[in-house]
Coordinates of C-alpha atoms in Angstrom, one line a residue:
Chain A
X1 CA -40.4 24.1 -17.3
X2 CA -39.5 27.6 -18.6
X3 CA -42.3 29.1 -16.4
X4 CA -41.0 27.4 -13.3
X5 CA -37.5 28.7 -13.9
X6 CA -38.7 32.2 -14.5
X7 CA -40.8 32.2 -11.4
X8 CA -38.0 30.7 -9.3
X9 CA -35.5 33.4 -10.5
X10 CA -38.2 36.0 -9.9
X11 CA -38.7 34.7 -6.3
X12 CA -35.0 34.8 -5.6
X13 CA -34.4 38.0 -7.5
X14 CA -31.6 39.4 -5.3
X15 CA -29.7 36.1 -5.6
X16 CA -30.2 36.2 -9.4
X17 CA -28.8 39.8 -9.4
X18 CA -25.6 38.7 -7.6
X19 CA -25.2 36.0 -10.3
X20 CA -25.9 38.4 -13.2
X21 CA -23.5 41.1 -11.8
X22 CA -20.9 38.4 -11.1
X23 CA -21.0 37.2 -14.7
X24 CA -20.9 40.8 -15.9
X25 CA -17.8 41.5 -13.8
X26 CA -16.2 38.3 -15.1
X27 CA -16.8 39.2 -18.8
X28 CA -15.7 42.8 -18.1
X29 CA -12.4 41.8 -16.5
X30 CA -11.8 39.3 -19.2
X31 CA -12.3 42.0 -21.9
X32 CA -10.1 44.3 -19.9
X33 CA -7.2 41.8 -19.8
X34 CA -7.5 40.4 -23.3
X35 CA -8.7 43.4 -25.4
X36 CA -7.1 46.4 -23.7
X37 CA -4.1 44.7 -21.9
X38 CA -5.4 46.1 -18.6
X39 CA -5.3 49.7 -19.8
X40 CA -9.0 50.1 -19.5
X41 CA -9.9 48.9 -16.0
X42 CA -12.4 46.0 -15.7
X43 CA -14.6 48.0 -13.4
X44 CA -15.1 50.7 -16.0
X45 CA -16.0 48.1 -18.6
X46 CA -18.4 46.5 -16.2
X47 CA -20.2 49.8 -15.6
X48 CA -20.3 50.4 -19.4
X49 CA -21.9 47.0 -19.8
X50 CA -24.3 47.9 -16.9
X51 CA -25.3 51.1 -18.7
X52 CA -25.7 49.3 -22.0
X53 CA -28.0 46.7 -20.3
X54 CA -30.0 49.5 -18.7
X55 CA -30.4 51.1 -22.1
X56 CA -31.5 47.8 -23.6
X57 CA -33.9 47.1 -20.7
X58 CA -35.3 50.6 -20.9
X59 CA -35.9 50.4 -24.7
X60 CA -37.5 47.0 -24.5
X61 CA -39.8 47.6 -21.6
X62 CA -40.4 51.3 -21.9
X63 CA -39.9 51.5 -18.1
X64 CA -37.8 53.9 -16.1
X65 CA -35.6 51.5 -14.2
X66 CA -33.3 50.1 -16.9
X67 CA -32.8 46.4 -16.9
X68 CA -34.5 46.0 -13.5
X69 CA -37.8 46.6 -15.2
X70 CA -37.4 43.2 -16.8
X71 CA -39.0 40.8 -14.3
X72 CA -36.1 38.4 -14.4
X73 CA -33.6 41.1 -13.4
X74 CA -35.8 42.9 -10.9
X75 CA -33.2 42.1 -8.2
X76 CA -30.7 44.6 -9.7
X77 CA -32.9 47.4 -8.4
X78 CA -32.5 46.1 -4.9
X79 CA -28.8 45.3 -5.2
X80 CA -28.1 48.7 -6.8
X81 CA -30.6 50.6 -4.7
X82 CA -29.7 53.2 -2.2
X83 CA -29.4 51.0 0.9
X84 CA -26.7 48.5 -0.1
X85 CA -25.0 51.1 -2.3
X86 CA -24.5 53.5 0.6
X87 CA -23.3 50.7 2.9
X88 CA -20.7 49.6 0.3
X89 CA -19.5 53.2 -0.3
X90 CA -19.1 53.8 3.4
X91 CA -17.1 50.5 3.6
X92 CA -14.6 51.9 1.0
X93 CA -13.5 54.4 3.7
X94 CA -12.1 51.5 5.7
X95 CA -8.4 51.4 5.8
X96 CA -8.0 55.1 5.1
X97 CA -5.9 56.7 7.9
X98 CA -5.8 60.3 8.8
X99 CA -2.0 60.0 9.3
X100 CA -1.6 59.1 5.6
X101 CA -3.2 62.3 4.3
X102 CA -0.7 64.3 6.3
X103 CA 2.0 62.8 4.1
X104 CA 0.4 64.5 1.1
X105 CA 0.9 67.7 3.1
X106 CA -1.0 70.9 2.6
X107 CA -0.7 70.6 -1.2
X108 CA -2.6 67.3 -1.1
X109 CA -5.4 68.8 1.0
X110 CA -5.6 71.8 -1.4
X111 CA -5.6 69.4 -4.3
X112 CA -8.6 67.5 -2.8
X113 CA -10.8 70.6 -2.2
X114 CA -9.7 72.2 -5.5
X115 CA -10.3 68.9 -7.4
X116 CA -13.8 68.5 -6.1
X117 CA -14.6 72.2 -6.6
X118 CA -13.1 72.5 -10.2
X119 CA -14.9 69.3 -11.4
X120 CA -18.1 70.4 -9.8
X121 CA -18.0 73.9 -11.3
X122 CA -17.0 72.4 -14.7
X123 CA -20.0 70.0 -14.6
X124 CA -22.3 72.8 -13.4
X125 CA -21.2 75.2 -16.2
X126 CA -21.8 72.4 -18.8
X127 CA -25.2 71.5 -17.3
X128 CA -26.3 75.2 -17.4
X129 CA -24.9 75.5 -21.0
X130 CA -27.1 72.6 -22.0
X131 CA -30.1 74.3 -20.7
X132 CA -30.6 72.8 -17.3
X133 CA -32.2 75.3 -14.9
X134 CA -33.3 73.3 -11.9
X135 CA -30.8 73.5 -9.0
X136 CA -31.2 69.8 -8.2
X137 CA -30.5 68.8 -11.8
X138 CA -27.5 71.1 -12.1
X139 CA -26.1 69.9 -8.8
X140 CA -26.5 66.2 -9.7
X141 CA -24.8 66.6 -13.1
X142 CA -22.1 68.7 -11.5
X143 CA -21.6 66.0 -8.8
X144 CA -21.4 63.4 -11.6
X145 CA -18.4 65.3 -13.0
X146 CA -16.9 64.9 -9.5
X147 CA -17.2 61.0 -9.7
X148 CA -19.9 58.5 -10.8
X149 CA -20.4 57.7 -7.1
X150 CA -20.8 61.3 -5.9
X151 CA -23.3 62.0 -8.7
X152 CA -25.9 59.4 -7.9
X153 CA -25.5 59.7 -4.1
X154 CA -26.1 63.5 -4.5
X155 CA -29.0 62.9 -6.9
X156 CA -30.7 60.4 -4.6
X157 CA -30.2 62.7 -1.6
X158 CA -31.7 65.7 -3.4
X159 CA -34.5 63.7 -5.1
X160 CA -33.3 64.1 -8.7
X161 CA -35.0 62.2 -11.5
X162 CA -33.6 58.9 -12.8
X163 CA -32.6 60.4 -16.1
X164 CA -30.5 63.1 -14.5
X165 CA -28.9 60.5 -12.2
X166 CA -28.1 58.4 -15.2
X167 CA -26.5 61.4 -16.8
X168 CA -24.4 62.1 -13.7
X169 CA -23.2 58.5 -13.7
X170 CA -22.4 58.8 -17.4
X171 CA -20.4 62.1 -16.8
X172 CA -18.4 60.4 -14.0
X173 CA -17.9 57.4 -16.3
X174 CA -16.6 59.5 -19.1
X175 CA -14.2 61.1 -16.5
X176 CA -13.1 57.7 -15.2
X177 CA -12.4 56.2 -18.7
X178 CA -10.7 59.3 -20.0
X179 CA -8.5 59.3 -16.9
X180 CA -7.4 55.8 -17.6
X181 CA -6.5 56.7 -21.2
X182 CA -5.1 60.2 -20.7
X183 CA -3.0 59.6 -17.6
X184 CA -0.2 57.5 -19.2
X185 CA -0.3 59.7 -22.3
X186 CA 0.2 62.9 -20.3
X187 CA 2.2 61.6 -17.4
X188 CA 5.5 63.1 -18.5
X189 CA 4.0 66.4 -19.5
X190 CA 2.5 67.0 -16.1
X191 CA 5.4 65.5 -14.1
X192 CA 3.6 62.5 -12.8
X193 CA 6.7 60.5 -11.8
X194 CA 6.9 60.8 -8.0
X195 CA 4.8 60.2 -4.9
X196 CA 4.0 63.8 -4.3
X197 CA 2.6 64.5 -7.8
X198 CA 0.8 61.2 -7.7
X199 CA -1.0 62.2 -4.4
X200 CA -1.9 65.6 -5.9
X201 CA -3.0 63.9 -9.1
X202 CA -5.3 61.5 -7.1
X203 CA -6.7 64.5 -5.1
X204 CA -7.4 66.5 -8.2
X205 CA -9.0 63.8 -10.4
X206 CA -10.4 61.7 -7.6
X207 CA -12.2 59.0 -9.6
X208 CA -10.6 56.0 -7.8
X209 CA -10.8 53.4 -10.5
X210 CA -9.6 55.9 -13.2
X211 CA -6.7 57.0 -11.0
X212 CA -5.7 53.5 -10.0
X213 CA -5.8 52.2 -13.6
X214 CA -4.2 55.3 -15.1
X215 CA -1.3 55.2 -12.6
X216 CA -0.9 51.4 -13.1
X217 CA -0.5 52.1 -16.8
X218 CA 2.0 54.8 -16.0
X219 CA 4.1 53.3 -13.2
X220 CA 2.5 50.7 -10.9
X221 CA 4.6 52.0 -7.9
X222 CA 2.6 55.3 -8.0
X223 CA -0.8 53.5 -7.5
X224 CA -1.0 53.5 -3.7
X225 CA -0.2 57.2 -3.5
X226 CA -2.8 58.3 -6.0
X227 CA -5.4 55.9 -4.8
X228 CA -5.0 57.1 -1.2
X229 CA -6.0 60.7 -2.0
X230 CA -8.6 59.6 -4.5
X231 CA -10.3 57.7 -1.7
X232 CA -10.7 60.9 0.3
X233 CA -11.9 62.7 -2.8
X234 CA -15.1 60.6 -3.0
X235 CA -15.9 61.1 0.7
X236 CA -15.2 64.8 0.4
X237 CA -17.4 65.0 -2.7
X238 CA -20.3 63.2 -1.0
X239 CA -19.9 65.5 2.0
X240 CA -19.7 68.8 -0.1
X241 CA -21.9 68.2 -3.2
X242 CA -25.4 67.7 -1.6
X243 CA -24.6 70.3 1.1
X244 CA -22.5 73.4 0.6
X245 CA -22.2 73.1 -3.1
X246 CA -26.0 72.5 -3.5
X247 CA -26.8 75.5 -1.4
X248 CA -24.4 77.6 -3.5
X249 CA -26.1 76.4 -6.7
X250 CA -29.5 77.0 -5.2
X251 CA -28.4 80.6 -4.3
X252 CA -27.3 81.2 -7.9
X253 CA -30.2 79.7 -9.8
Chain B
X1 CA -14.6 34.8 20.0
X2 CA -14.7 37.0 17.0
X3 CA -17.4 37.2 14.4
X4 CA -17.9 38.6 10.9
X5 CA -21.2 40.2 12.0
X6 CA -19.3 42.5 14.4
X7 CA -17.7 44.2 11.4
X8 CA -20.9 44.4 9.5
X9 CA -22.7 45.7 12.6
X10 CA -19.9 48.3 13.1
X11 CA -20.3 49.4 9.5
X12 CA -24.1 49.5 9.8
X13 CA -23.9 51.4 13.1
X14 CA -21.6 54.1 11.5
X15 CA -24.1 54.3 8.6
X16 CA -27.1 54.8 10.8
X17 CA -25.4 57.4 13.0
X18 CA -24.1 59.2 9.9
X19 CA -27.6 59.2 8.3
X20 CA -29.2 60.4 11.5
X21 CA -26.7 63.3 11.8
X22 CA -27.3 64.1 8.1
X23 CA -31.0 64.1 8.6
X24 CA -30.8 66.4 11.6
X25 CA -28.5 68.7 9.6
X26 CA -31.1 68.8 6.8
X27 CA -33.9 69.6 9.2
X28 CA -31.8 72.4 10.8
X29 CA -31.2 74.0 7.4
X30 CA -34.8 73.5 6.4
X31 CA -34.1 71.1 3.5
X32 CA -36.0 67.9 3.2
X33 CA -32.8 66.0 2.4
X34 CA -30.1 64.0 4.1
X35 CA -27.1 66.4 4.2
X36 CA -23.9 64.4 3.8
X37 CA -25.0 61.5 5.9
X38 CA -22.9 59.0 3.9
X39 CA -19.8 61.2 4.1
X40 CA -20.2 61.7 7.8
X41 CA -20.6 57.9 8.2
X42 CA -17.3 57.4 6.2
X43 CA -15.5 59.8 8.6
X44 CA -17.0 57.9 11.6
X45 CA -15.9 54.6 10.2
X46 CA -12.3 55.9 9.7
X47 CA -12.3 57.3 13.3
X48 CA -13.8 54.2 14.9
X49 CA -11.8 51.6 13.1
X50 CA -8.6 53.6 13.4
X51 CA -9.2 53.8 17.2
X52 CA -10.0 50.1 17.5
X53 CA -7.1 49.0 15.3
X54 CA -4.5 51.1 17.3
X55 CA -5.7 49.2 20.3
X56 CA -5.6 45.8 18.6
X57 CA -9.3 45.4 19.0
X58 CA -10.1 44.8 15.4
X59 CA -9.7 41.0 14.7
X60 CA -9.5 39.6 11.2
X61 CA -13.0 38.2 11.2
X62 CA -14.4 41.6 12.2
X63 CA -12.3 43.3 9.5
X64 CA -13.6 40.9 6.9
X65 CA -17.1 41.9 7.6
X66 CA -16.2 45.4 6.5
X67 CA -13.9 44.3 3.7
X68 CA -16.6 42.2 2.1
X69 CA -18.8 45.3 1.6
X70 CA -15.8 47.3 0.5
X71 CA -15.2 44.7 -2.2
X72 CA -18.9 44.7 -3.2
X73 CA -18.8 48.4 -4.1
X74 CA -18.0 48.1 -7.8
X75 CA -20.5 45.2 -8.3
X76 CA -23.2 47.3 -6.6
X77 CA -22.3 50.3 -8.8
X78 CA -22.7 48.0 -11.8
X79 CA -26.1 46.9 -10.6
X80 CA -26.9 50.5 -10.0
X81 CA -25.8 51.5 -13.5
X82 CA -27.9 48.6 -14.9
X83 CA -31.1 49.9 -13.2
X84 CA -30.9 53.6 -14.3
X85 CA -33.0 55.2 -16.9
X86 CA -30.2 55.3 -19.5
X87 CA -32.6 55.2 -22.4
X88 CA -34.1 58.5 -21.4
X89 CA -30.7 59.9 -20.6
X90 CA -29.3 59.0 -24.0
X91 CA -30.9 62.0 -25.7
X92 CA -28.9 64.4 -23.4
X93 CA -25.7 62.3 -23.6
X94 CA -23.5 65.1 -24.8
X95 CA -23.9 66.8 -21.4
X96 CA -22.2 63.8 -19.8
X97 CA -19.3 63.7 -22.4
X98 CA -18.6 67.4 -22.3
X99 CA -18.8 67.6 -18.5
X100 CA -16.5 64.5 -18.1
X101 CA -13.9 65.7 -20.6
X102 CA -13.8 69.2 -19.1
X103 CA -13.4 67.9 -15.6
X104 CA -10.4 65.6 -16.6
X105 CA -8.7 68.3 -18.7
X106 CA -8.9 70.9 -15.8
X107 CA -7.7 68.3 -13.3
X108 CA -4.7 67.2 -15.3
X109 CA -3.7 70.8 -16.1
X110 CA -3.7 71.6 -12.4
X111 CA -1.3 68.8 -11.4
X112 CA 1.9 70.6 -12.3
X113 CA 0.6 73.8 -10.8
X114 CA 0.0 72.3 -7.4
X115 CA 3.1 70.0 -7.5
X116 CA 5.3 73.1 -7.9
X117 CA 9.1 72.9 -7.9
X118 CA 10.6 69.6 -7.2
X119 CA 11.7 69.3 -3.6
X120 CA 13.3 66.5 -1.7
X121 CA 10.0 64.6 -1.4
X122 CA 9.1 65.1 -5.1
X123 CA 12.0 63.3 -6.8
X124 CA 11.2 60.7 -9.4
X125 CA 11.0 57.3 -7.8
X126 CA 13.7 55.8 -9.9
X127 CA 15.2 58.3 -12.4
X128 CA 16.8 56.0 -15.0
X129 CA 13.8 53.6 -15.1
X130 CA 11.1 56.3 -15.1
X131 CA 12.9 58.3 -17.9
X132 CA 12.5 55.4 -20.2
X133 CA 9.1 54.3 -18.8
X134 CA 6.2 55.2 -21.0
X135 CA 7.4 53.8 -24.4
X136 CA 9.0 50.6 -22.9
X137 CA 5.8 49.1 -21.5
X138 CA 6.4 45.8 -23.3
X139 CA 9.9 45.3 -22.0
X140 CA 9.2 46.2 -18.4
X141 CA 8.2 43.5 -16.0
X142 CA 5.3 44.7 -14.0
X143 CA 3.7 41.5 -13.1
X144 CA 4.5 41.6 -9.4
X145 CA 3.3 45.0 -8.1
X146 CA 0.0 45.3 -9.9
X147 CA -1.9 44.6 -6.7
X148 CA -5.5 44.4 -7.9

């Protein structure tokens, strides 16, 4: 009986992954609503659970692919693999309009480029400070400081190791969670009370879930402005990190 | 007749074209990597869907084929997180924390620098309400415009 269930789930591993992730999302959003009053976004909690599960899976199997090394959960590797991930990331660009970014004006565009650059340099400096010397590793960790999407996409493109990709996701996650917490706390200090500063804020910080949740906790009316520039940020990061910024890192190290 | 698959196919087409361009760019620069293929695909999708939408040639079913994958992005990121080598990364976890904190601190500090002086377009949304906003979360009704 048990064996037949295990072999069935193994056979339909992608379907099992959808069910597992769906359950994780449900638990995460429930925790977000009931324990943090929505201040910590459900998506961030879900990713933390994912990383914890990956840690548990890695420790229990000694493998290098987190929870997907456990036969029952092997579908997670396919669901979270490069092919579907890139398809979903590209789909997030849907609905973004070039006319909208014009409303943010020149300052918004400067914020976008500066935001990606500053985060990347901060991540690169920290990576070098911790003793990383390989340009691919430095670029991947730096891209993780841009967002937890840009990090793994960059790492996968450049052929970084899974540990470094996990680090880059963790860096982006720290950024996202901290944005959710720090935004309402510092909103008055940094003048975050109008559409213009919200768009600049989204462009500088970029991590979409962090910006959306942080602004929602500050003033829900600011969310669309910040989220709009934040959407461009991920695309710009994916465009710049594995290309221009990687070449710059490679020239330096 | 409209079909969901048209939207998925449009998305897939943008992805393939973007990846091909990224691959060619990588070869031109002598790097065995795809240079920004995903970002190029995103720009393509914005252009193509914007063009089609302006001409009313993006029916709801087609749109939902794209929107489904848009909505799947966080779950896929969760699956991706769950299949990373976190156990091995744990030893170097401080890198992630320091990098993340530094990126947020610098980003927040730059907001007032770039916002500059308050012009006509940078007035608070609703001065009396926003002045009393942060502490009065419990008393403010924000059930309607949450939008998640």
